[in-house]
Amino acid sequence: QVQLVESGGGLVQAGGSLRLSCVASGRTFNNYAMGWFRQAPGKERESVAAISWGGGVIVYADSVKGRFTISKVNDKNTVYLQMNSLKPEDTAVYYCVAAPSLATMASGYWGQGTQVTVSS
């Protein structure tokens, strides 16, 4: 059974930092891209950041460029999202995703999500 388990969410003041982690298990994730989506109340789900298997391709949403950093450790099937200079508009449920390619992230394996709340 494939599982993606996120951790690291919480409540933080604006300007603060959080680090999200996600561990994938239940199958071989060789050559899988991993990434993070988020969904705020009343808004559509959006891609935040994604990284290819080898790490050579990284993409970020314009709204988080320069503030968020994605990284992964392949032999641990783990992906991280370092979030700095957090803003209230970053408040959302953050989901970890694993997929065969960056282009298919939305239809890949999803975690249950972790809440991030940024207070002003």
JSON list of C-alpha atoms in Angstrom, two decimals:
[
{"chain": "A", "resi": 1, "resn": "GLN", "atom": "CA", "xyz": [0.00, 0.00, 0.00]},
{"chain": "A", "resi": 2, "resn": "VAL", "atom": "CA", "xyz": [1.45, 3.33, -1.08]},
{"chain": "A", "resi": 3, "resn": "GLN", "atom": "CA", "xyz": [1.66, 5.94, 1.65]},
{"chain": "A", "resi": 4, "resn": "LEU", "atom": "CA", "xyz": [2.90, 9.49, 1.66]},
{"chain": "A", "resi": 5, "resn": "VAL", "atom": "CA", "xyz": [3.08, 10.91, 5.17]},
{"chain": "A", "resi": 6, "resn": "GLU", "atom": "CA", "xyz": [3.61, 14.63, 5.70]},
{"chain": "A", "resi": 7, "resn": "SER", "atom": "CA", "xyz": [4.82, 16.29, 8.87]},
{"chain": "A", "resi": 8, "resn": "GLY", "atom": "CA", "xyz": [6.04, 19.67, 10.05]},
{"chain": "A", "resi": 9, "resn": "GLY", "atom": "CA", "xyz": [2.94, 21.79, 9.65]},
{"chain": "A", "resi": 10, "resn": "GLY", "atom": "CA", "xyz": [1.70, 24.10, 12.36]},
{"chain": "A", "resi": 11, "resn": "LEU", "atom": "CA", "xyz": [0.99, 27.66, 13.41]},
{"chain": "A", "resi": 12, "resn": "VAL", "atom": "CA", "xyz": [3.59, 30.33, 12.84]},
{"chain": "A", "resi": 13, "resn": "GLN", "atom": "CA", "xyz": [3.67, 34.11, 12.82]},
{"chain": "A", "resi": 14, "resn": "ALA", "atom": "CA", "xyz": [4.16, 36.04, 9.62]},
{"chain": "A", "resi": 15, "resn": "GLY", "atom": "CA", "xyz": [7.84, 36.22, 8.76]},
{"chain": "A", "resi": 16, "resn": "GLY", "atom": "CA", "xyz": [8.54, 32.90, 10.42]},
{"chain": "A", "resi": 17, "resn": "SER", "atom": "CA", "xyz": [9.68, 29.59, 8.99]},
{"chain": "A", "resi": 18, "resn": "LEU", "atom": "CA", "xyz": [8.50, 25.99, 8.82]},
{"chain": "A", "resi": 19, "resn": "ARG", "atom": "CA", "xyz": [9.99, 22.87, 7.30]},
{"chain": "A", "resi": 20, "resn": "LEU", "atom": "CA", "xyz": [7.65, 20.25, 5.88]},
{"chain": "A", "resi": 21, "resn": "SER", "atom": "CA", "xyz": [8.75, 16.66, 5.42]},
{"chain": "A", "resi": 22, "resn": "CYS", "atom": "CA", "xyz": [7.18, 13.83, 3.47]},
{"chain": "A", "resi": 23, "resn": "VAL", "atom": "CA", "xyz": [8.16, 10.17, 3.50]},
{"chain": "A", "resi": 24, "resn": "ALA", "atom": "CA", "xyz": [6.87, 7.88, 0.76]},
{"chain": "A", "resi": 25, "resn": "SER", "atom": "CA", "xyz": [6.56, 4.12, 1.22]},
{"chain": "A", "resi": 26, "resn": "GLY", "atom": "CA", "xyz": [4.82, 1.07, -0.16]},
{"chain": "A", "resi": 27, "resn": "ARG", "atom": "CA", "xyz": [6.49, 0.78, -3.55]},
{"chain": "A", "resi": 28, "resn": "THR", "atom": "CA", "xyz": [9.67, 1.62, -5.40]},
{"chain": "A", "resi": 29, "resn": "PHE", "atom": "CA", "xyz": [9.88, 5.32, -6.14]},
{"chain": "A", "resi": 30, "resn": "ASN", "atom": "CA", "xyz": [12.89, 5.14, -8.41]},
{"chain": "A", "resi": 31, "resn": "ASN", "atom": "CA", "xyz": [12.67, 7.80, -11.09]},
{"chain": "A", "resi": 32, "resn": "TYR", "atom": "CA", "xyz": [9.70, 9.45, -9.41]},
{"chain": "A", "resi": 33, "resn": "ALA", "atom": "CA", "xyz": [9.38, 13.21, -9.15]},
{"chain": "A", "resi": 34, "resn": "MET", "atom": "CA", "xyz": [8.06, 14.61, -5.89]},
{"chain": "A", "resi": 35, "resn": "GLY", "atom": "CA", "xyz": [6.48, 17.86, -4.93]},
{"chain": "A", "resi": 36, "resn": "TRP", "atom": "CA", "xyz": [4.07, 19.90, -2.88]},
{"chain": "A", "resi": 37, "resn": "PHE", "atom": "CA", "xyz": [0.61, 21.25, -3.60]},
{"chain": "A", "resi": 38, "resn": "ARG", "atom": "CA", "xyz": [-1.53, 23.40, -1.32]},
{"chain": "A", "resi": 39, "resn": "GLN", "atom": "CA", "xyz": [-5.17, 24.29, -0.98]},
{"chain": "A", "resi": 40, "resn": "ALA", "atom": "CA", "xyz": [-6.48, 27.26, 0.97]},
{"chain": "A", "resi": 41, "resn": "PRO", "atom": "CA", "xyz": [-10.11, 27.55, 2.07]},
{"chain": "A", "resi": 42, "resn": "GLY", "atom": "CA", "xyz": [-12.30, 28.56, -0.83]},
{"chain": "A", "resi": 43, "resn": "LYS", "atom": "CA", "xyz": [-9.46, 28.34, -3.33]},
{"chain": "A", "resi": 44, "resn": "GLU", "atom": "CA", "xyz": [-8.35, 25.83, -5.93]},
{"chain": "A", "resi": 45, "resn": "ARG", "atom": "CA", "xyz": [-5.51, 23.47, -5.25]},
{"chain": "A", "resi": 46, "resn": "GLU", "atom": "CA", "xyz": [-2.23, 24.82, -6.61]},
{"chain": "A", "resi": 47, "resn": "SER", "atom": "CA", "xyz": [1.24, 23.46, -7.21]},
{"chain": "A", "resi": 48, "resn": "VAL", "atom": "CA", "xyz": [3.80, 25.00, -4.88]},
{"chain": "A", "resi": 49, "resn": "ALA", "atom": "CA", "xyz": [7.06, 23.28, -5.79]},
{"chain": "A", "resi": 50, "resn": "ALA", "atom": "CA", "xyz": [8.27, 20.14, -7.52]},
{"chain": "A", "resi": 51, "resn": "ILE", "atom": "CA", "xyz": [11.59, 18.41, -8.07]},
{"chain": "A", "resi": 52, "resn": "SER", "atom": "CA", "xyz": [12.61, 15.76, -10.57]},
{"chain": "A", "resi": 53, "resn": "TRP", "atom": "CA", "xyz": [14.06, 12.41, -9.52]},
{"chain": "A", "resi": 54, "resn": "GLY", "atom": "CA", "xyz": [17.65, 13.51, -10.06]},
{"chain": "A", "resi": 55, "resn": "GLY", "atom": "CA", "xyz": [17.06, 16.99, -8.72]},
{"chain": "A", "resi": 56, "resn": "GLY", "atom": "CA", "xyz": [18.09, 18.61, -11.98]},
{"chain": "A", "resi": 57, "resn": "VAL", "atom": "CA", "xyz": [14.72, 20.22, -12.57]},
{"chain": "A", "resi": 58, "resn": "ILE", "atom": "CA", "xyz": [12.99, 22.26, -9.88]},
{"chain": "A", "resi": 59, "resn": "VAL", "atom": "CA", "xyz": [9.92, 24.39, -10.37]},
{"chain": "A", "resi": 60, "resn": "TYR", "atom": "CA", "xyz": [8.25, 26.83, -8.03]},
{"chain": "A", "resi": 61, "resn": "ALA", "atom": "CA", "xyz": [5.03, 28.79, -8.06]},
{"chain": "A", "resi": 62, "resn": "ASP", "atom": "CA", "xyz": [5.74, 32.48, -8.61]},
{"chain": "A", "resi": 63, "resn": "SER", "atom": "CA", "xyz": [4.16, 33.26, -5.25]},
{"chain": "A", "resi": 64, "resn": "VAL", "atom": "CA", "xyz": [6.81, 31.30, -3.33]},
{"chain": "A", "resi": 65, "resn": "LYS", "atom": "CA", "xyz": [9.96, 31.88, -5.38]},
{"chain": "A", "resi": 66, "resn": "GLY", "atom": "CA", "xyz": [12.80, 33.14, -3.24]},
{"chain": "A", "resi": 67, "resn": "ARG", "atom": "CA", "xyz": [11.04, 32.07, -0.02]},
{"chain": "A", "resi": 68, "resn": "PHE", "atom": "CA", "xyz": [10.51, 28.30, -0.34]},
{"chain": "A", "resi": 69, "resn": "THR", "atom": "CA", "xyz": [13.09, 25.63, -1.12]},
{"chain": "A", "resi": 70, "resn": "ILE", "atom": "CA", "xyz": [12.32, 22.05, -2.12]},
{"chain": "A", "resi": 71, "resn": "SER", "atom": "CA", "xyz": [14.81, 19.23, -1.70]},
{"chain": "A", "resi": 72, "resn": "LYS", "atom": "CA", "xyz": [14.76, 15.44, -1.65]},
{"chain": "A", "resi": 73, "resn": "VAL", "atom": "CA", "xyz": [16.75, 12.45, -0.46]},
{"chain": "A", "resi": 74, "resn": "ASN", "atom": "CA", "xyz": [16.17, 9.63, -2.92]},
{"chain": "A", "resi": 75, "resn": "ASP", "atom": "CA", "xyz": [17.42, 6.74, -0.83]},
{"chain": "A", "resi": 76, "resn": "LYS", "atom": "CA", "xyz": [14.98, 7.75, 1.89]},
{"chain": "A", "resi": 77, "resn": "ASN", "atom": "CA", "xyz": [12.05, 8.51, -0.44]},
{"chain": "A", "resi": 78, "resn": "THR", "atom": "CA", "xyz": [11.80, 11.81, 1.38]},
{"chain": "A", "resi": 79, "resn": "VAL", "atom": "CA", "xyz": [11.04, 15.29, 0.14]},
{"chain": "A", "resi": 80, "resn": "TYR", "atom": "CA", "xyz": [11.29, 18.52, 2.13]},
{"chain": "A", "resi": 81, "resn": "LEU", "atom": "CA", "xyz": [9.85, 21.99, 1.77]},
{"chain": "A", "resi": 82, "resn": "GLN", "atom": "CA", "xyz": [11.68, 24.73, 3.63]},
{"chain": "A", "resi": 83, "resn": "MET", "atom": "CA", "xyz": [9.36, 27.70, 3.95]},
{"chain": "A", "resi": 84, "resn": "ASN", "atom": "CA", "xyz": [10.82, 31.04, 5.00]},
{"chain": "A", "resi": 85, "resn": "SER", "atom": "CA", "xyz": [9.36, 34.55, 5.25]},
{"chain": "A", "resi": 86, "resn": "LEU", "atom": "CA", "xyz": [5.90, 33.05, 5.58]},
{"chain": "A", "resi": 87, "resn": "LYS", "atom": "CA", "xyz": [2.90, 35.22, 4.82]},
{"chain": "A", "resi": 88, "resn": "PRO", "atom": "CA", "xyz": [-0.73, 34.87, 5.91]},
{"chain": "A", "resi": 89, "resn": "GLU", "atom": "CA", "xyz": [-1.61, 34.01, 2.30]},
{"chain": "A", "resi": 90, "resn": "ASP", "atom": "CA", "xyz": [0.55, 30.89, 2.63]},
{"chain": "A", "resi": 91, "resn": "THR", "atom": "CA", "xyz": [-2.06, 29.48, 5.01]},
{"chain": "A", "resi": 92, "resn": "ALA", "atom": "CA", "xyz": [-3.33, 26.23, 3.50]},
{"chain": "A", "resi": 93, "resn": "VAL", "atom": "CA", "xyz": [-3.29, 22.48, 3.71]},
{"chain": "A", "resi": 94, "resn": "TYR", "atom": "CA", "xyz": [-0.07, 21.30, 2.11]},
{"chain": "A", "resi": 95, "resn": "TYR", "atom": "CA", "xyz": [-0.02, 17.98, 0.26]},
{"chain": "A", "resi": 96, "resn": "CYS", "atom": "CA", "xyz": [2.95, 15.87, -0.72]},
{"chain": "A", "resi": 97, "resn": "VAL", "atom": "CA", "xyz": [2.81, 14.25, -4.16]},
{"chain": "A", "resi": 98, "resn": "ALA", "atom": "CA", "xyz": [4.87, 11.61, -5.95]},
{"chain": "A", "resi": 99, "resn": "ALA", "atom": "CA", "xyz": [4.54, 10.88, -9.67]},
{"chain": "A", "resi": 100, "resn": "PRO", "atom": "CA", "xyz": [6.48, 9.31, -12.56]},
{"chain": "A", "resi": 101, "resn": "SER", "atom": "CA", "xyz": [7.21, 12.78, -13.97]},
{"chain": "A", "resi": 102, "resn": "LEU", "atom": "CA", "xyz": [6.79, 16.46, -13.24]},
{"chain": "A", "resi": 103, "resn": "ALA", "atom": "CA", "xyz": [4.12, 16.64, -15.92]},
{"chain": "A", "resi": 104, "resn": "THR", "atom": "CA", "xyz": [1.93, 14.06, -14.16]},
{"chain": "A", "resi": 105, "resn": "MET", "atom": "CA", "xyz": [2.16, 15.34, -10.58]},
{"chain": "A", "resi": 106, "resn": "ALA", "atom": "CA", "xyz": [-1.55, 16.12, -10.27]},
{"chain": "A", "resi": 107, "resn": "SER", "atom": "CA", "xyz": [-2.47, 12.50, -11.01]},
{"chain": "A", "resi": 108, "resn": "GLY", "atom": "CA", "xyz": [0.20, 10.88, -8.85]},
{"chain": "A", "resi": 109, "resn": "TYR", "atom": "CA", "xyz": [0.18, 9.56, -5.31]},
{"chain": "A", "resi": 110, "resn": "TRP", "atom": "CA", "xyz": [-1.00, 12.05, -2.69]},
{"chain": "A", "resi": 111, "resn": "GLY", "atom": "CA", "xyz": [-0.55, 12.34, 1.05]},
{"chain": "A", "resi": 112, "resn": "GLN", "atom": "CA", "xyz": [-3.28, 13.29, 3.49]},
{"chain": "A", "resi": 113, "resn": "GLY", "atom": "CA", "xyz": [-2.00, 16.81, 3.96]},
{"chain": "A", "resi": 114, "resn": "THR", "atom": "CA", "xyz": [-0.63, 18.92, 6.77]},
{"chain": "A", "resi": 115, "resn": "GLN", "atom": "CA", "xyz": [-2.08, 22.24, 7.90]},
{"chain": "A", "resi": 116, "resn": "VAL", "atom": "CA", "xyz": [0.05, 25.36, 7.77]},
{"chain": "A", "resi": 117, "resn": "THR", "atom": "CA", "xyz": [-1.39, 28.46, 9.40]},
{"chain": "A", "resi": 118, "resn": "VAL", "atom": "CA", "xyz": [0.38, 31.81, 9.27]},
{"chain": "A", "resi": 119, "resn": "SER", "atom": "CA", "xyz": [-0.92, 34.49, 11.59]},
{"chain": "A", "resi": 120, "resn": "SER", "atom": "CA", "xyz": [-0.55, 38.18, 10.86]}
]
